[in-house]
Amino acid sequence: MSQPAPAQGGISRRLVVVMAVACGMAVANLYYAQPLLSRLGTEMHVSSGTAGLLVTLTQAGYAAGLMLLVPLGDLVERRRLVTTVLLGTALALAGTALAPNFAVLAAFGVAIGVSSVVAQILVPFAASLAADHERGRVVGMVMSGLLLGILLARTVSGVLGQAAGWRTVYWVAAALMVVLAAVLHHELPSRRERTTLTYAGLLRSTLALLRDEPLLRVRSFYGAIVFAIFSIFWTSVAFLLAGPPYGYGESVIGLFGLAGAAGVVVASVAGRLADRGMHRITTGVSLLILAVSFALIAAGRNHVVPLLAGIVVLDMGVQGVHITNQSLVYDIRPQARSRLNSVYLTLYFVGGALGSAASAAVYAAHGWLGVSLLGVAVTGVGLVAWALEPRLLCGGVRADPGGPASRDSDVSRPEPARNS
């Protein structure tokens, strides 16, 4: 089958769009359950607290997939890996639709989480296909698709679930994954990295990257910080909106997530700035934007307009740092991009988990003002790291993200893309 021709030695716009849509569709599987939890709990005869475990288990599966599946992108042929994992996702979604009780539902929820990491296989794949001058822009565009998937998943699931039942949501999602696997098998080039590593060696080398690469450590720390900030807000905002003076229901609360759509635009802009070497400025400005966002968020305790403005500004700052991080991380060792992505995102989600736990505790003790001050404090930690970044980078083995990958003894040049 013929593949779309790359433009100017890079990746074609059509393929970028296909991969962006694929990322959004894949990551959406993680969020379909959230607006359905009440109905799921009633039908499965479990409490709301138990029903909520479905989301936790799905996220735990995603973390496991980041550590165990994403590095395989540096070991096996990527098109086959992507399509195989997507078919596994389809089976997990179908199993969820057929689940007779909560225990089976939870088991398939873990499987959905593990296999949904295909989005994080595609992002470094796109970075590998892109030419050097366009890599940041390409990563930004693909990540924009992923962000839209996150934003729209809850809305689509809620509407479809109310109209046709929660099992229909998962049947439709399973069918979409089969279609997506077929499309990507046709569109993606056949590509794998040459390596002598075994799977166990691959996992060991993934940990070695964190030890050896100061830029990876610094950028992973930034990632953990910004996802912690993101989680600090989103963990507690539902409590705020459900209580006085707002008193909103679940459907209205869910719509607040759409205010984060500004992050889709910022993702592309941040990628272009990274291509121009403006990563340090972009990171510093984005962290300052996050500090400003919590001033607006604090004012949103009693007024919806500053709260909405704070959400927009918050997502702009988070995506500004996140996309800049990924643009730099993928250039540390070009033949190890999947492993680099695995390290970065695992620490990213660790930061999110810590931020979520802290937010819940602070809200219970100190209310919305406490949550806002917590966000400012964590942002301050990020700004201190930004001020110390030159010193942190100069003490490592290699700080130049554009430097040669000659030390990467476990890999050599990638095999060229092949048409099939």
Tab-separated table of C-alpha atoms in Angstrom:
chain	number	residue	atom	x	y	z
A	1	MET	CA	0.000	0.000	0.000
A	2	SER	CA	1.282	3.454	-0.785
A	3	GLN	CA	2.032	5.916	1.980
A	4	PRO	CA	1.590	9.698	1.847
A	5	ALA	CA	4.730	11.343	0.616
A	6	PRO	CA	6.592	13.424	3.162
A	7	ALA	CA	6.958	17.084	2.416
A	8	GLN	CA	10.465	18.509	2.177
A	9	GLY	CA	12.123	15.443	3.649
A	10	GLY	CA	9.817	15.392	6.698
A	11	ILE	CA	6.301	14.197	7.410
A	12	SER	CA	3.261	14.995	5.276
A	13	ARG	CA	0.507	17.184	6.677
A	14	ARG	CA	-2.019	14.430	5.977
A	15	LEU	CA	-0.110	11.951	8.101
A	16	VAL	CA	0.247	14.509	10.917
A	17	VAL	CA	-3.537	15.009	10.912
A	18	VAL	CA	-4.158	11.250	10.883
A	19	MET	CA	-1.814	10.746	13.835
A	20	ALA	CA	-3.356	13.691	15.726
A	21	VAL	CA	-6.861	12.253	15.306
A	22	ALA	CA	-5.598	8.803	16.283
A	23	CYS	CA	-4.038	10.153	19.483
A	24	GLY	CA	-7.273	11.896	20.428
A	25	MET	CA	-9.389	8.802	19.780
A	26	ALA	CA	-6.997	6.547	21.717
A	27	VAL	CA	-6.657	8.728	24.812
A	28	ALA	CA	-10.420	9.358	24.917
A	29	ASN	CA	-10.878	5.756	26.082
A	30	LEU	CA	-9.490	6.789	29.482
A	31	TYR	CA	-12.247	9.328	30.083
A	32	TYR	CA	-15.471	7.733	28.807
A	33	ALA	CA	-16.295	6.272	32.223
A	34	GLN	CA	-16.226	9.517	34.197
A	35	PRO	CA	-19.693	10.890	33.338
A	36	LEU	CA	-21.153	7.348	33.484
A	37	LEU	CA	-20.079	6.448	37.026
A	38	SER	CA	-23.432	7.101	38.681
A	39	ARG	CA	-25.287	4.909	36.193
A	40	LEU	CA	-22.591	2.232	36.349
A	41	GLY	CA	-22.776	2.128	40.135
A	42	THR	CA	-26.551	1.764	40.110
A	43	GLU	CA	-26.574	-1.026	37.519
A	44	MET	CA	-23.659	-2.904	39.110
A	45	HIS	CA	-25.102	-2.451	42.627
A	46	VAL	CA	-22.004	-0.797	44.070
A	47	SER	CA	-21.519	2.433	45.982
A	48	SER	CA	-20.373	5.636	44.324
A	49	GLY	CA	-16.996	5.265	46.018
A	50	THR	CA	-16.540	1.786	44.577
A	51	ALA	CA	-17.705	2.923	41.147
A	52	GLY	CA	-15.116	5.682	41.278
A	53	LEU	CA	-12.399	3.038	41.572
A	54	LEU	CA	-12.957	2.296	37.890
A	55	VAL	CA	-11.280	5.588	36.964
A	56	THR	CA	-8.426	4.957	39.413
A	57	LEU	CA	-7.813	1.449	38.042
A	58	THR	CA	-7.898	2.693	34.463
A	59	GLN	CA	-5.295	5.330	35.305
A	60	ALA	CA	-3.184	2.694	37.086
A	61	GLY	CA	-3.319	0.597	33.931
A	62	TYR	CA	-2.226	3.608	31.911
A	63	ALA	CA	0.785	4.129	34.190
A	64	ALA	CA	1.730	0.465	33.761
A	65	GLY	CA	1.411	0.780	29.998
A	66	LEU	CA	3.667	3.835	29.989
A	67	MET	CA	6.387	1.858	31.726
A	68	LEU	CA	5.971	-1.500	29.980
A	69	LEU	CA	4.537	-0.881	26.496
A	70	VAL	CA	5.741	2.553	25.369
A	71	PRO	CA	9.462	1.579	25.376
A	72	LEU	CA	8.636	-1.182	22.864
A	73	GLY	CA	8.495	1.539	20.210
A	74	ASP	CA	12.306	1.413	20.248
A	75	LEU	CA	12.396	-2.383	19.898
A	76	VAL	CA	9.685	-3.595	17.500
A	77	GLU	CA	8.254	-2.366	14.219
A	78	ARG	CA	6.080	0.587	15.187
A	79	ARG	CA	3.191	0.282	12.730
A	80	ARG	CA	2.595	-3.320	13.789
A	81	LEU	CA	2.908	-2.367	17.465
A	82	VAL	CA	0.352	0.435	17.126
A	83	THR	CA	-2.220	-1.636	15.236
A	84	THR	CA	-1.823	-4.648	17.533
A	85	VAL	CA	-2.285	-2.565	20.680
A	86	LEU	CA	-5.338	-0.845	19.168
A	87	LEU	CA	-6.963	-4.205	18.463
A	88	GLY	CA	-6.244	-5.122	22.089
A	89	THR	CA	-7.994	-1.897	23.120
A	90	ALA	CA	-11.010	-2.844	21.000
A	91	LEU	CA	-11.235	-6.222	22.774
A	92	ALA	CA	-10.984	-4.543	26.191
A	93	LEU	CA	-13.729	-2.064	25.279
A	94	ALA	CA	-15.978	-4.847	23.996
A	95	GLY	CA	-15.353	-6.803	27.195
A	96	THR	CA	-16.382	-3.734	29.188
A	97	ALA	CA	-19.617	-3.488	27.204
A	98	LEU	CA	-20.373	-7.145	28.065
A	99	ALA	CA	-19.257	-7.011	31.709
A	100	PRO	CA	-21.789	-8.782	33.987
A	101	ASN	CA	-20.470	-7.345	37.258
A	102	PHE	CA	-18.139	-4.702	38.637
A	103	ALA	CA	-15.168	-7.029	39.133
A	104	VAL	CA	-15.116	-7.886	35.427
A	105	LEU	CA	-15.718	-4.236	34.549
A	106	ALA	CA	-12.737	-3.190	36.683
A	107	ALA	CA	-10.467	-5.814	35.110
A	108	PHE	CA	-11.296	-4.586	31.628
A	109	GLY	CA	-10.843	-1.014	32.857
A	110	VAL	CA	-7.217	-1.834	33.680
A	111	ALA	CA	-6.799	-3.378	30.217
A	112	ILE	CA	-8.249	-0.249	28.599
A	113	GLY	CA	-5.754	1.869	30.508
A	114	VAL	CA	-2.758	-0.274	29.553
A	115	SER	CA	-3.613	-0.340	25.848
A	116	SER	CA	-4.614	3.331	25.558
A	117	VAL	CA	-0.934	4.280	25.733
A	118	VAL	CA	-0.884	3.814	21.953
A	119	ALA	CA	-1.246	7.615	21.860
A	120	GLN	CA	2.144	7.889	23.561
A	121	ILE	CA	3.660	5.503	21.026
A	122	LEU	CA	2.394	7.671	18.189
A	123	VAL	CA	3.791	10.972	19.536
A	124	PRO	CA	7.471	9.887	19.452
A	125	PHE	CA	6.752	8.078	16.171
A	126	ALA	CA	5.634	11.397	14.674
A	127	ALA	CA	8.730	13.089	16.115
A	128	SER	CA	10.935	10.448	14.450
A	129	LEU	CA	9.273	10.954	11.073
A	130	ALA	CA	9.522	14.764	11.228
A	131	ALA	CA	12.478	16.688	9.876
A	132	ASP	CA	14.595	18.565	12.425
A	133	HIS	CA	13.237	21.986	11.463
A	134	GLU	CA	9.599	20.942	11.913
A	135	ARG	CA	9.731	18.559	14.879
A	136	GLY	CA	8.354	20.956	17.484
A	137	ARG	CA	5.485	21.992	15.211
A	138	VAL	CA	4.634	18.374	14.411
A	139	VAL	CA	4.681	17.339	18.076
A	140	GLY	CA	2.481	20.333	18.897
A	141	MET	CA	-0.065	19.410	16.216
A	142	VAL	CA	-0.225	15.756	17.266
A	143	MET	CA	-0.566	16.773	20.908
A	144	SER	CA	-3.393	19.135	19.919
A	145	GLY	CA	-5.327	16.098	18.714
A	146	LEU	CA	-4.630	14.326	21.983
A	147	LEU	CA	-5.875	17.330	23.969
A	148	LEU	CA	-9.079	17.505	21.945
A	149	GLY	CA	-9.677	13.824	22.665
A	150	ILE	CA	-9.387	14.491	26.389
A	151	LEU	CA	-11.691	17.518	26.184
A	152	LEU	CA	-14.410	15.904	24.082
A	153	ALA	CA	-14.462	12.378	25.549
A	154	ARG	CA	-16.564	13.248	28.611
A	155	THR	CA	-19.083	15.258	26.602
A	156	VAL	CA	-19.526	12.583	23.925
A	157	SER	CA	-19.780	9.811	26.510
A	158	GLY	CA	-22.353	11.676	28.574
A	159	VAL	CA	-24.588	12.478	25.620
A	160	LEU	CA	-24.379	9.002	24.064
A	161	GLY	CA	-24.756	7.258	27.417
A	162	GLN	CA	-27.884	9.215	28.269
A	163	ALA	CA	-29.394	8.564	24.842
A	164	ALA	CA	-28.512	4.899	24.345
A	165	GLY	CA	-27.069	3.502	27.577
A	166	TRP	CA	-23.524	3.185	28.913
A	167	ARG	CA	-22.830	-0.129	27.174
A	168	THR	CA	-23.433	1.545	23.804
A	169	VAL	CA	-20.612	3.983	24.573
A	170	TYR	CA	-18.157	1.102	24.835
A	171	TRP	CA	-19.491	-0.767	21.797
A	172	VAL	CA	-19.084	2.369	19.686
A	173	ALA	CA	-15.607	2.963	21.110
A	174	ALA	CA	-14.594	-0.641	20.322
A	175	ALA	CA	-15.763	-0.269	16.717
A	176	LEU	CA	-13.848	2.992	16.381
A	177	MET	CA	-10.633	1.311	17.559
A	178	VAL	CA	-10.980	-1.400	14.888
A	179	VAL	CA	-11.493	1.250	12.205
A	180	LEU	CA	-8.584	3.269	13.567
A	181	ALA	CA	-6.281	0.217	13.484
A	182	ALA	CA	-7.138	-0.333	9.821
A	183	VAL	CA	-6.572	3.333	8.930
A	184	LEU	CA	-3.218	3.489	10.693
A	185	HIS	CA	-2.057	0.225	9.123
A	186	HIS	CA	-2.679	1.858	5.745
A	187	GLU	CA	-1.274	5.309	6.541
A	188	LEU	CA	1.746	4.710	8.770
A	189	PRO	CA	5.117	3.845	7.232
A	190	SER	CA	6.793	0.644	8.342
A	191	ARG	CA	9.635	1.715	10.633
A	192	ARG	CA	11.703	0.235	13.438
A	193	GLU	CA	14.925	1.122	15.173
A	194	ARG	CA	17.872	-1.232	14.861
A	195	THR	CA	18.850	-2.466	18.299
A	196	THR	CA	20.531	-5.452	19.895
A	197	LEU	CA	18.564	-5.030	23.129
A	198	THR	CA	16.260	-7.622	24.638
A	199	TYR	CA	13.039	-6.472	26.297
A	200	ALA	CA	14.656	-6.681	29.760
A	201	GLY	CA	17.632	-4.732	28.460
A	202	LEU	CA	15.255	-2.185	26.992
A	203	LEU	CA	13.665	-1.567	30.388
A	204	ARG	CA	17.086	-1.290	32.043
A	205	SER	CA	18.228	1.186	29.415
A	206	THR	CA	15.077	3.221	30.038
A	207	LEU	CA	16.118	3.720	33.669
A	208	ALA	CA	19.692	4.430	32.535
A	209	LEU	CA	18.413	7.329	30.425
A	210	LEU	CA	17.078	9.011	33.542
A	211	ARG	CA	20.424	8.484	35.261
A	212	ASP	CA	22.586	9.690	32.371
A	213	GLU	CA	20.619	12.566	30.848
A	214	PRO	CA	20.401	15.797	32.871
A	215	LEU	CA	18.085	17.407	30.332
A	216	LEU	CA	15.646	14.499	30.706
A	217	ARG	CA	15.701	14.868	34.491
A	218	VAL	CA	15.129	18.627	34.366
A	219	ARG	CA	12.354	18.472	31.786
A	220	SER	CA	10.681	15.537	33.560
A	221	PHE	CA	10.707	17.611	36.744
A	222	TYR	CA	9.018	20.473	34.898
A	223	GLY	CA	6.471	18.001	33.565
A	224	ALA	CA	5.738	16.647	37.045
A	225	ILE	CA	5.339	20.211	38.328
A	226	VAL	CA	2.874	21.354	35.655
A	227	PHE	CA	0.741	18.205	35.813
A	228	ALA	CA	0.674	18.526	39.602
A	229	ILE	CA	-0.590	22.099	39.132
A	230	PHE	CA	-3.179	20.916	36.619
A	231	SER	CA	-4.386	18.201	39.015
A	232	ILE	CA	-4.448	20.560	42.001
A	233	PHE	CA	-7.078	22.620	40.201
A	234	TRP	CA	-9.170	19.915	38.550
A	235	THR	CA	-9.328	17.636	41.596
A	236	SER	CA	-11.066	20.246	43.746
A	237	VAL	CA	-12.983	22.412	41.298
A	238	ALA	CA	-15.909	19.970	41.193
A	239	PHE	CA	-16.348	20.429	44.965
A	240	LEU	CA	-16.347	24.197	44.514
A	241	LEU	CA	-18.857	24.188	41.673
A	242	ALA	CA	-21.207	21.729	43.374
A	243	GLY	CA	-21.453	23.836	46.536
A	244	PRO	CA	-22.610	27.387	47.206
A	245	PRO	CA	-22.712	29.878	45.600
A	246	TYR	CA	-22.707	27.841	42.363
A	247	GLY	CA	-24.711	24.670	43.038
A	248	TYR	CA	-24.102	23.269	39.559
A	249	GLY	CA	-25.004	19.743	38.513
A	250	GLU	CA	-22.638	17.214	36.983
A	251	SER	CA	-23.528	18.020	33.375
A	252	VAL	CA	-22.741	21.715	33.830
A	253	ILE	CA	-19.536	20.979	35.752
A	254	GLY	CA	-18.369	18.785	32.885
A	255	LEU	CA	-18.729	21.659	30.450
A	256	PHE	CA	-16.074	23.645	32.320
A	257	GLY	CA	-13.484	21.307	30.826
A	258	LEU	CA	-14.156	22.818	27.407
A	259	ALA	CA	-12.658	26.100	28.648
A	260	GLY	CA	-9.314	24.347	28.406
A	261	ALA	CA	-9.545	24.285	24.614
A	262	ALA	CA	-7.152	27.252	24.537
A	263	GLY	CA	-4.424	24.760	25.316
A	264	VAL	CA	-4.872	23.255	21.861
A	265	VAL	CA	-3.791	26.534	20.261
A	266	VAL	CA	-0.920	27.015	22.690
A	267	ALA	CA	0.361	23.485	21.989
A	268	SER	CA	1.048	24.370	18.371
A	269	VAL	CA	2.564	27.777	19.220
A	270	ALA	CA	4.849	26.280	21.880
A	271	GLY	CA	6.063	23.681	19.405
A	272	ARG	CA	6.961	26.366	16.860
A	273	LEU	CA	8.832	28.390	19.493
A	274	ALA	CA	10.788	25.293	20.497
A	275	ASP	CA	11.791	24.822	16.845
A	276	ARG	CA	13.276	28.346	16.989
A	277	GLY	CA	15.344	27.543	20.090
A	278	MET	CA	13.165	29.647	22.421
A	279	HIS	CA	12.493	26.813	24.850
A	280	ARG	CA	13.914	28.537	27.936
A	281	ILE	CA	11.914	31.730	27.386
A	282	THR	CA	8.760	29.735	26.634
A	283	THR	CA	9.173	27.706	29.821
A	284	GLY	CA	9.728	30.771	32.041
A	285	VAL	CA	6.809	32.708	30.566
A	286	SER	CA	4.517	29.669	30.835
A	287	LEU	CA	5.373	29.220	34.518
A	288	LEU	CA	4.636	32.898	35.172
A	289	ILE	CA	1.312	32.454	33.347
A	290	LEU	CA	0.500	29.600	35.742
A	291	ALA	CA	1.126	31.864	38.736
A	292	VAL	CA	-1.242	34.471	37.255
A	293	SER	CA	-3.871	31.807	36.595
A	294	PHE	CA	-4.171	31.013	40.295
A	295	ALA	CA	-4.825	34.660	41.115
A	296	LEU	CA	-7.826	34.452	38.790
A	297	ILE	CA	-8.778	31.046	40.159
A	298	ALA	CA	-8.764	32.373	43.728
A	299	ALA	CA	-11.096	35.198	42.659
A	300	GLY	CA	-13.339	32.539	41.124
A	301	ARG	CA	-14.429	31.421	44.586
A	302	ASN	CA	-17.570	33.525	44.209
A	303	HIS	CA	-17.524	34.683	40.561
A	304	VAL	CA	-17.674	32.469	37.497
A	305	VAL	CA	-16.006	34.881	35.026
A	306	PRO	CA	-12.570	34.985	36.709
A	307	LEU	CA	-12.832	31.231	37.283
A	308	LEU	CA	-13.349	30.588	33.578
A	309	ALA	CA	-10.540	33.006	32.720
A	310	GLY	CA	-8.307	31.177	35.192
A	311	ILE	CA	-9.046	27.834	33.509
A	312	VAL	CA	-8.093	29.251	30.110
A	313	VAL	CA	-4.857	30.767	31.413
A	314	LEU	CA	-4.023	27.652	33.449
A	315	ASP	CA	-4.285	25.363	30.430
A	316	MET	CA	-2.212	27.750	28.317
A	317	GLY	CA	0.596	27.646	30.866
A	318	VAL	CA	0.471	23.869	31.325
A	319	GLN	CA	0.576	23.143	27.611
A	320	GLY	CA	3.286	25.743	27.016
A	321	VAL	CA	5.637	23.866	29.358
A	322	HIS	CA	4.488	20.367	28.375
A	323	ILE	CA	4.920	20.749	24.609
A	324	THR	CA	8.263	22.500	25.052
A	325	ASN	CA	9.370	19.607	27.265
A	326	GLN	CA	8.431	16.970	24.727
A	327	SER	CA	10.037	18.838	21.831
A	328	LEU	CA	13.349	18.877	23.730
A	329	VAL	CA	13.153	15.400	25.230
A	330	TYR	CA	12.675	13.713	21.857
A	331	ASP	CA	15.945	15.212	20.595
A	332	ILE	CA	18.115	13.925	23.463
A	333	ARG	CA	18.694	10.547	21.788
A	334	PRO	CA	16.790	10.269	18.519
A	335	GLN	CA	16.912	6.454	18.450
A	336	ALA	CA	15.447	6.140	21.964
A	337	ARG	CA	12.417	8.413	21.681
A	338	SER	CA	9.902	5.859	22.931
A	339	ARG	CA	11.963	5.183	26.045
A	340	LEU	CA	12.471	8.895	26.630
A	341	ASN	CA	8.724	9.387	26.341
A	342	SER	CA	8.147	6.543	28.796
A	343	VAL	CA	10.400	8.150	31.427
A	344	TYR	CA	9.002	11.627	30.912
A	345	LEU	CA	5.328	10.642	31.050
A	346	THR	CA	5.711	8.267	33.974
A	347	LEU	CA	7.139	11.111	36.067
A	348	TYR	CA	4.521	13.451	34.587
A	349	PHE	CA	1.737	11.242	35.935
A	350	VAL	CA	3.501	10.800	39.288
A	351	GLY	CA	3.395	14.583	39.623
A	352	GLY	CA	-0.293	14.560	38.752
A	353	ALA	CA	-1.079	11.913	41.373
A	354	LEU	CA	0.772	13.842	44.072
A	355	GLY	CA	-0.955	17.091	43.083
A	356	SER	CA	-4.365	15.428	43.199
A	357	ALA	CA	-3.778	13.932	46.643
A	358	ALA	CA	-2.479	17.241	48.016
A	359	SER	CA	-5.383	19.172	46.534
A	360	ALA	CA	-8.022	16.977	48.151
A	361	ALA	CA	-6.354	17.270	51.559
A	362	VAL	CA	-5.864	21.038	51.331
A	363	TYR	CA	-9.432	21.671	50.145
A	364	ALA	CA	-10.813	19.694	53.084
A	365	ALA	CA	-8.704	21.691	55.544
A	366	HIS	CA	-8.500	25.175	54.013
A	367	GLY	CA	-11.077	25.444	51.224
A	368	TRP	CA	-10.647	27.053	47.819
A	369	LEU	CA	-8.189	29.715	48.977
A	370	GLY	CA	-5.921	26.968	50.288
A	371	VAL	CA	-6.057	25.175	46.919
A	372	SER	CA	-5.190	28.407	45.114
A	373	LEU	CA	-2.224	29.079	47.409
A	374	LEU	CA	-1.044	25.483	46.926
A	375	GLY	CA	-1.056	26.043	43.164
A	376	VAL	CA	1.010	29.207	43.553
A	377	ALA	CA	3.484	27.437	45.851
A	378	VAL	CA	4.045	24.539	43.440
A	379	THR	CA	4.435	27.008	40.578
A	380	GLY	CA	7.071	28.761	42.672
A	381	VAL	CA	9.013	25.493	42.921
A	382	GLY	CA	8.952	25.309	39.132
A	383	LEU	CA	10.247	28.880	38.824
A	384	VAL	CA	13.118	28.112	41.220
A	385	ALA	CA	14.054	25.114	39.065
A	386	TRP	CA	13.878	27.348	35.983
A	387	ALA	CA	16.270	29.852	37.587
A	388	LEU	CA	18.685	27.019	38.454
A	389	GLU	CA	18.326	25.200	35.120
A	390	PRO	CA	21.735	26.208	33.624
A	391	ARG	CA	23.499	24.929	36.742
A	392	LEU	CA	21.442	21.718	36.799
A	393	LEU	CA	22.236	20.956	33.169
A	394	CYS	CA	25.959	21.640	33.241
A	395	GLY	CA	26.623	18.945	35.822
A	396	GLY	CA	25.459	16.020	33.682
A	397	VAL	CA	26.927	13.815	30.979
A	398	ARG	CA	25.315	15.684	28.134
A	399	ALA	CA	23.061	18.720	28.207
A	400	ASP	CA	22.832	19.509	24.520
A	401	PRO	CA	19.513	18.198	23.173
A	402	GLY	CA	20.777	18.506	19.648
A	403	GLY	CA	24.030	16.670	20.295
A	404	PRO	CA	25.008	13.413	18.678
A	405	ALA	CA	23.641	10.135	19.907
A	406	SER	CA	27.020	8.414	19.701
A	407	ARG	CA	26.922	7.339	23.341
A	408	ASP	CA	23.748	5.390	22.791
A	409	SER	CA	25.515	2.087	22.309
A	410	ASP	CA	22.360	0.033	22.252
A	411	VAL	CA	20.999	1.592	19.072
A	412	SER	CA	22.210	2.578	15.659
A	413	ARG	CA	20.592	4.337	12.751
A	414	PRO	CA	16.913	3.678	12.164
A	415	GLU	CA	15.801	1.536	9.309
A	416	PRO	CA	14.332	3.669	6.518
A	417	ALA	CA	10.598	3.869	6.072
A	418	ARG	CA	9.265	1.237	3.741
A	419	ASN	CA	6.131	1.204	1.668
A	420	SER	CA	3.985	-1.888	1.795
